[in-house]
Amino acid sequence: MSAAPILQVDEIAVTYSQLIPALRGVSLTVPSGAIVALLGGNGAGKTTTLKTISSLIRAERGELTSGRIAYRGDPITDADPWTLAERGLVQVFEGRRCFAHLSVEENLRLGAFVRRPRRADLEADLEHIYGIFPRLKERRKTLAGYTSGGEQQMVAIGRALMARPALVLLDEPSMGLAPQVVEEIFETVATLNRDDGVSFLLAEQNAAIALRYAQFGYVLESGRVVTQGKAQTLLGLDTLRDAYLGSGNPGAGGTPGRSRRLRAQLAI
Ligand code: ATP
């Protein structure tokens, strides 16, 4: 892992429809070659953070009102999503959005569009994706809408990989999937990170699994980072265990009392 971060987010504040504050000064770093987890309950601001980084927030009437974002050292606050994808920064949406009426392979091919590859390169990249997800090769002619939830998540990740990304913003990959499938998806993330050097910023409610694969984590509550630290450290925090690793849903945004206890444990 090299020292220069691939992504640096400084004090970003985001408002929806000019009045609903969603992020209130979020800062985070993704070191080059790292997997970083962004944790928190419903409505904590994870998706908003990812969409702000990828500039897709504007499509949702969201506005970055202050703060800075740098990708590979360059400011990207005003960049458009297409240019970012060309430069290797791609997002995989929550809910594994696929084009249901296109086949698995057509979905994958669409991901390569930003690179305008030569035919031979495109075919080689497809084979690379099929090597990572052999199940997609078996299902390549099937309409994406008829595949299982796990397969659709693989299509969504595979489509992002067709852009040959350096950094993937991965939103809730575990959502709605059986534990065994979730494990498979995270194993793939680990392999891509290790073998292809892809960095990940991983938004997850399932802190237990995310922190097993990430090196570092941030916990968001009500649009603020309330805790950050090495994955091992976060896994050891009783309060984090109660809030995000237990069986209960942590709920929208968390409670101020819990935030104070988390901060106290980490002395931040
Ligand atoms: P979840 O896991 O439920 O998606 P999250 O941590 O990703 O939660 P966000 O979706 O980023 O949280 O939501 C953060 C806050 O912004 C919430 O209060 C949410 O209601 C609000 N919000 C999100 N999207 C919009 C939108 N398009 N317009 C208005 N408010 C929004």
XYZ file of C-alpha atoms and ligand atoms in Angstrom:
299
model
C 0.000 0.000 0.000
C 1.575 3.313 -1.005
C 1.360 6.365 1.254
C -0.516 8.749 -1.099
C -4.280 8.421 -0.729
C -6.306 7.586 -3.803
C -9.223 9.489 -2.285
C -9.260 12.378 0.161
C -12.544 13.839 1.380
C -12.344 16.963 3.527
C -15.202 18.381 5.553
C -17.932 17.903 2.963
C -21.405 19.219 3.697
C -24.355 18.232 1.503
C -27.920 19.474 1.413
C -30.848 18.021 -0.538
C -33.349 20.353 -2.232
C -31.525 23.317 -0.676
C -32.926 22.624 2.780
C -32.394 19.054 4.005
C -28.902 18.674 5.482
C -27.577 15.155 4.873
C -23.812 15.494 5.498
C -22.384 17.903 8.052
C -18.630 17.989 7.547
C -17.551 14.462 6.610
C -13.827 13.752 6.182
C -12.281 10.455 5.197
C -9.265 8.998 3.445
C -8.879 5.938 1.244
C -5.187 5.034 0.999
C -4.147 3.715 -2.394
C -4.704 -0.043 -2.465
C -6.915 -0.098 0.641
C -10.397 -1.315 1.491
C -12.113 1.263 3.687
C -15.520 0.676 5.296
C -18.125 3.401 5.705
C -20.523 2.185 8.380
C -23.789 3.425 9.830
C -27.493 2.766 10.136
C -30.360 3.762 7.870
C -30.161 7.374 6.805
C -26.741 7.975 8.364
C -25.424 9.410 5.088
C -23.437 6.559 3.526
C -25.078 6.666 0.098
C -24.991 10.453 0.067
C -21.239 10.335 0.748
C -20.629 7.934 -2.139
C -22.850 9.850 -4.546
C -21.164 13.115 -3.635
C -17.752 11.625 -4.400
C -18.961 10.288 -7.771
C -20.788 13.576 -8.526
C -24.096 11.755 -8.928
C -25.624 13.717 -6.070
C -26.670 16.520 -8.416
C -29.086 14.162 -10.166
C -30.884 13.848 -6.812
C -31.122 17.594 -6.232
C -28.296 17.330 -3.775
C -25.686 20.066 -3.446
C -22.192 20.058 -2.037
C -22.243 23.272 -0.012
C -18.721 23.116 1.396
C -15.637 20.933 1.561
C -13.210 19.387 -0.907
C -12.733 16.026 -2.598
C -9.489 14.933 -4.266
C -8.939 11.802 -6.348
C -5.321 10.807 -6.942
C -4.369 14.252 -5.661
C -6.573 16.195 -8.114
C -9.644 18.159 -7.009
C -12.783 16.498 -8.397
C -15.458 18.554 -6.701
C -16.741 19.864 -10.051
C -16.009 16.799 -12.163
C -18.818 15.051 -14.016
C -19.537 11.358 -13.340
C -18.582 10.279 -16.848
C -15.114 11.865 -16.626
C -14.599 10.301 -13.214
C -15.454 6.865 -14.575
C -12.974 7.430 -17.433
C -10.375 8.211 -14.788
C -11.107 5.000 -12.916
C -13.533 6.079 -10.205
C -16.793 4.128 -10.424
C -19.768 3.507 -8.189
C -21.771 0.319 -7.717
C -25.239 1.310 -6.568
C -27.173 0.027 -3.622
C -29.791 -2.479 -4.714
C -27.423 -3.873 -7.409
C -29.124 -1.973 -10.193
C -28.930 -3.937 -13.419
C -30.707 -3.431 -16.707
C -33.286 -6.156 -16.139
C -34.253 -6.489 -19.808
C -30.691 -6.877 -21.011
C -28.719 -10.100 -20.741
C -25.978 -10.546 -18.189
C -23.369 -10.105 -20.918
C -25.028 -6.991 -22.359
C -24.988 -5.467 -18.888
C -21.282 -6.209 -18.583
C -20.491 -4.793 -22.019
C -22.162 -1.522 -21.097
C -19.629 -1.061 -18.305
C -16.793 -0.843 -20.824
C -18.408 2.042 -22.688
C -16.438 4.768 -20.929
C -13.179 3.297 -22.199
C -14.314 2.942 -25.832
C -12.208 -0.233 -26.047
C -11.163 -2.094 -29.167
C -13.158 -5.252 -29.782
C -10.307 -7.567 -28.793
C -9.772 -5.695 -25.518
C -13.475 -5.828 -24.769
C -13.577 -9.590 -25.289
C -10.476 -10.037 -23.108
C -12.030 -7.956 -20.350
C -15.227 -9.989 -20.513
C -13.207 -13.182 -20.102
C -11.429 -11.569 -17.137
C -14.792 -10.853 -15.486
C -15.972 -14.400 -16.217
C -12.794 -15.659 -14.571
C -13.709 -13.683 -11.434
C -17.395 -14.682 -11.572
C -17.656 -18.058 -13.352
C -21.377 -18.117 -12.566
C -21.882 -15.105 -14.841
C -20.377 -16.973 -17.759
C -22.923 -19.757 -17.294
C -25.698 -17.171 -17.127
C -24.368 -14.801 -19.760
C -27.353 -15.073 -22.112
C -29.946 -14.883 -19.315
C -31.829 -11.629 -18.833
C -30.374 -9.947 -15.746
C -33.883 -9.577 -14.306
C -34.201 -13.369 -14.155
C -30.988 -13.958 -12.213
C -30.702 -14.317 -8.438
C -29.910 -11.426 -6.094
C -26.342 -12.657 -5.682
C -25.874 -12.943 -9.438
C -27.235 -9.430 -9.919
C -24.740 -8.114 -7.385
C -22.010 -9.887 -9.370
C -23.309 -8.275 -12.585
C -23.296 -4.856 -10.908
C -19.716 -5.320 -9.685
C -18.638 -6.938 -12.963
C -20.068 -4.020 -14.944
C -18.083 -1.579 -12.794
C -14.933 -3.655 -13.317
C -15.336 -3.427 -17.100
C -14.374 0.254 -16.711
C -11.009 -0.968 -15.290
C -11.422 1.101 -12.129
C -8.749 2.100 -9.668
C -11.335 2.952 -7.004
C -14.770 1.374 -6.577
C -17.436 2.981 -4.401
C -19.483 -0.036 -3.380
C -22.846 0.666 -1.770
C -24.308 -1.976 0.598
C -23.185 -5.087 -1.279
C -24.670 -7.338 1.428
C -28.173 -5.910 1.240
C -30.846 -8.584 0.919
C -28.403 -11.421 0.239
C -28.007 -14.738 2.067
C -24.928 -14.927 4.358
C -23.139 -17.409 2.111
C -23.597 -15.169 -0.937
C -22.460 -12.118 1.050
C -19.294 -14.013 1.996
C -18.705 -14.852 -1.675
C -19.096 -11.199 -2.715
C -16.683 -9.987 -0.033
C -14.159 -12.684 -0.961
C -14.283 -11.322 -4.519
C -13.698 -7.794 -3.239
C -10.656 -9.070 -1.322
C -9.325 -10.859 -4.416
C -9.765 -7.795 -6.639
C -8.006 -5.699 -4.027
C -5.123 -8.129 -3.620
C -4.620 -9.273 -7.230
C -5.699 -6.249 -9.283
C -4.857 -3.508 -6.773
C -8.389 -2.065 -6.842
C -9.140 0.244 -3.889
C -12.607 0.151 -2.315
C -14.754 2.514 -0.304
C -17.418 0.172 1.000
C -20.668 1.488 2.503
C -22.262 -1.115 4.745
C -24.769 -1.510 7.536
C -23.303 -4.954 8.160
C -20.261 -3.780 10.099
C -19.303 -7.299 11.179
C -18.501 -8.446 7.661
C -17.235 -5.103 6.341
C -14.667 -4.795 9.138
C -13.422 -8.324 8.495
C -12.368 -7.303 4.992
C -11.534 -3.607 5.406
C -8.334 -2.274 6.916
C -9.944 0.909 8.177
C -13.450 2.077 9.021
C -15.519 5.205 9.584
C -18.838 5.250 11.433
C -21.413 7.809 10.298
C -24.312 9.007 12.399
C -26.689 11.746 11.261
C -24.300 12.923 8.568
C -21.208 13.086 10.781
C -18.245 10.794 11.324
C -18.495 9.831 14.993
C -15.829 7.136 15.051
C -12.923 6.114 12.911
C -10.091 3.692 13.313
C -8.389 0.514 12.227
C -10.856 -2.274 11.519
C -9.457 -4.398 14.350
C -9.869 -1.533 16.808
C -13.453 -0.869 15.731
C -14.324 -4.561 15.979
C -13.150 -4.507 19.579
C -15.343 -1.603 20.668
C -18.232 -2.732 22.877
C -20.389 0.208 21.868
C -19.879 -0.455 18.169
C -20.649 -4.110 18.776
C -23.917 -3.171 20.513
C -24.888 -0.701 17.835
C -23.858 -2.327 14.576
C -22.691 -5.867 15.154
C -25.655 -7.074 17.198
C -28.895 -8.451 15.920
C -30.895 -5.238 16.208
C -31.164 -2.563 13.556
C -29.202 0.466 14.708
C -31.972 2.733 13.476
C -31.828 6.057 11.721
C -28.733 8.005 12.509
C -28.054 6.651 16.009
C -28.301 8.381 19.355
C -26.166 11.234 20.708
C -25.449 9.216 23.857
C -24.016 6.395 21.853
C -21.886 8.830 19.822
C -20.432 10.260 23.030
C -19.557 6.789 24.309
C -17.954 5.867 20.959
C -15.905 9.058 20.933
C -14.865 8.502 24.533
C -13.645 4.986 23.770
C -11.540 6.233 20.893
C -10.589 9.473 22.585
C -11.591 11.601 19.585
P -29.496 3.744 3.789
O -28.637 2.621 4.198
O -30.876 3.673 4.354
O -29.470 4.031 2.313
P -27.609 5.908 4.151
O -26.662 5.867 5.294
O -27.076 5.515 2.826
O -28.877 5.043 4.512
P -28.512 8.310 2.868
O -29.336 7.576 1.864
O -27.262 8.943 2.407
O -28.180 7.376 4.114
O -29.437 9.422 3.558
C -28.928 10.450 4.406
C -30.035 11.438 4.692
O -30.371 12.135 3.493
C -31.334 10.788 5.190
O -31.896 11.649 6.143
C -32.172 10.711 3.942
O -33.545 10.757 4.261
C -31.755 11.943 3.178
N -31.860 11.754 1.721
C -31.258 10.794 0.992
N -31.538 10.927 -0.317
C -32.337 12.014 -0.426
C -32.977 12.693 -1.529
N -32.813 12.278 -2.773
N -33.719 13.794 -1.232
C -33.885 14.232 0.036
N -33.294 13.641 1.114
C -32.550 12.549 0.895
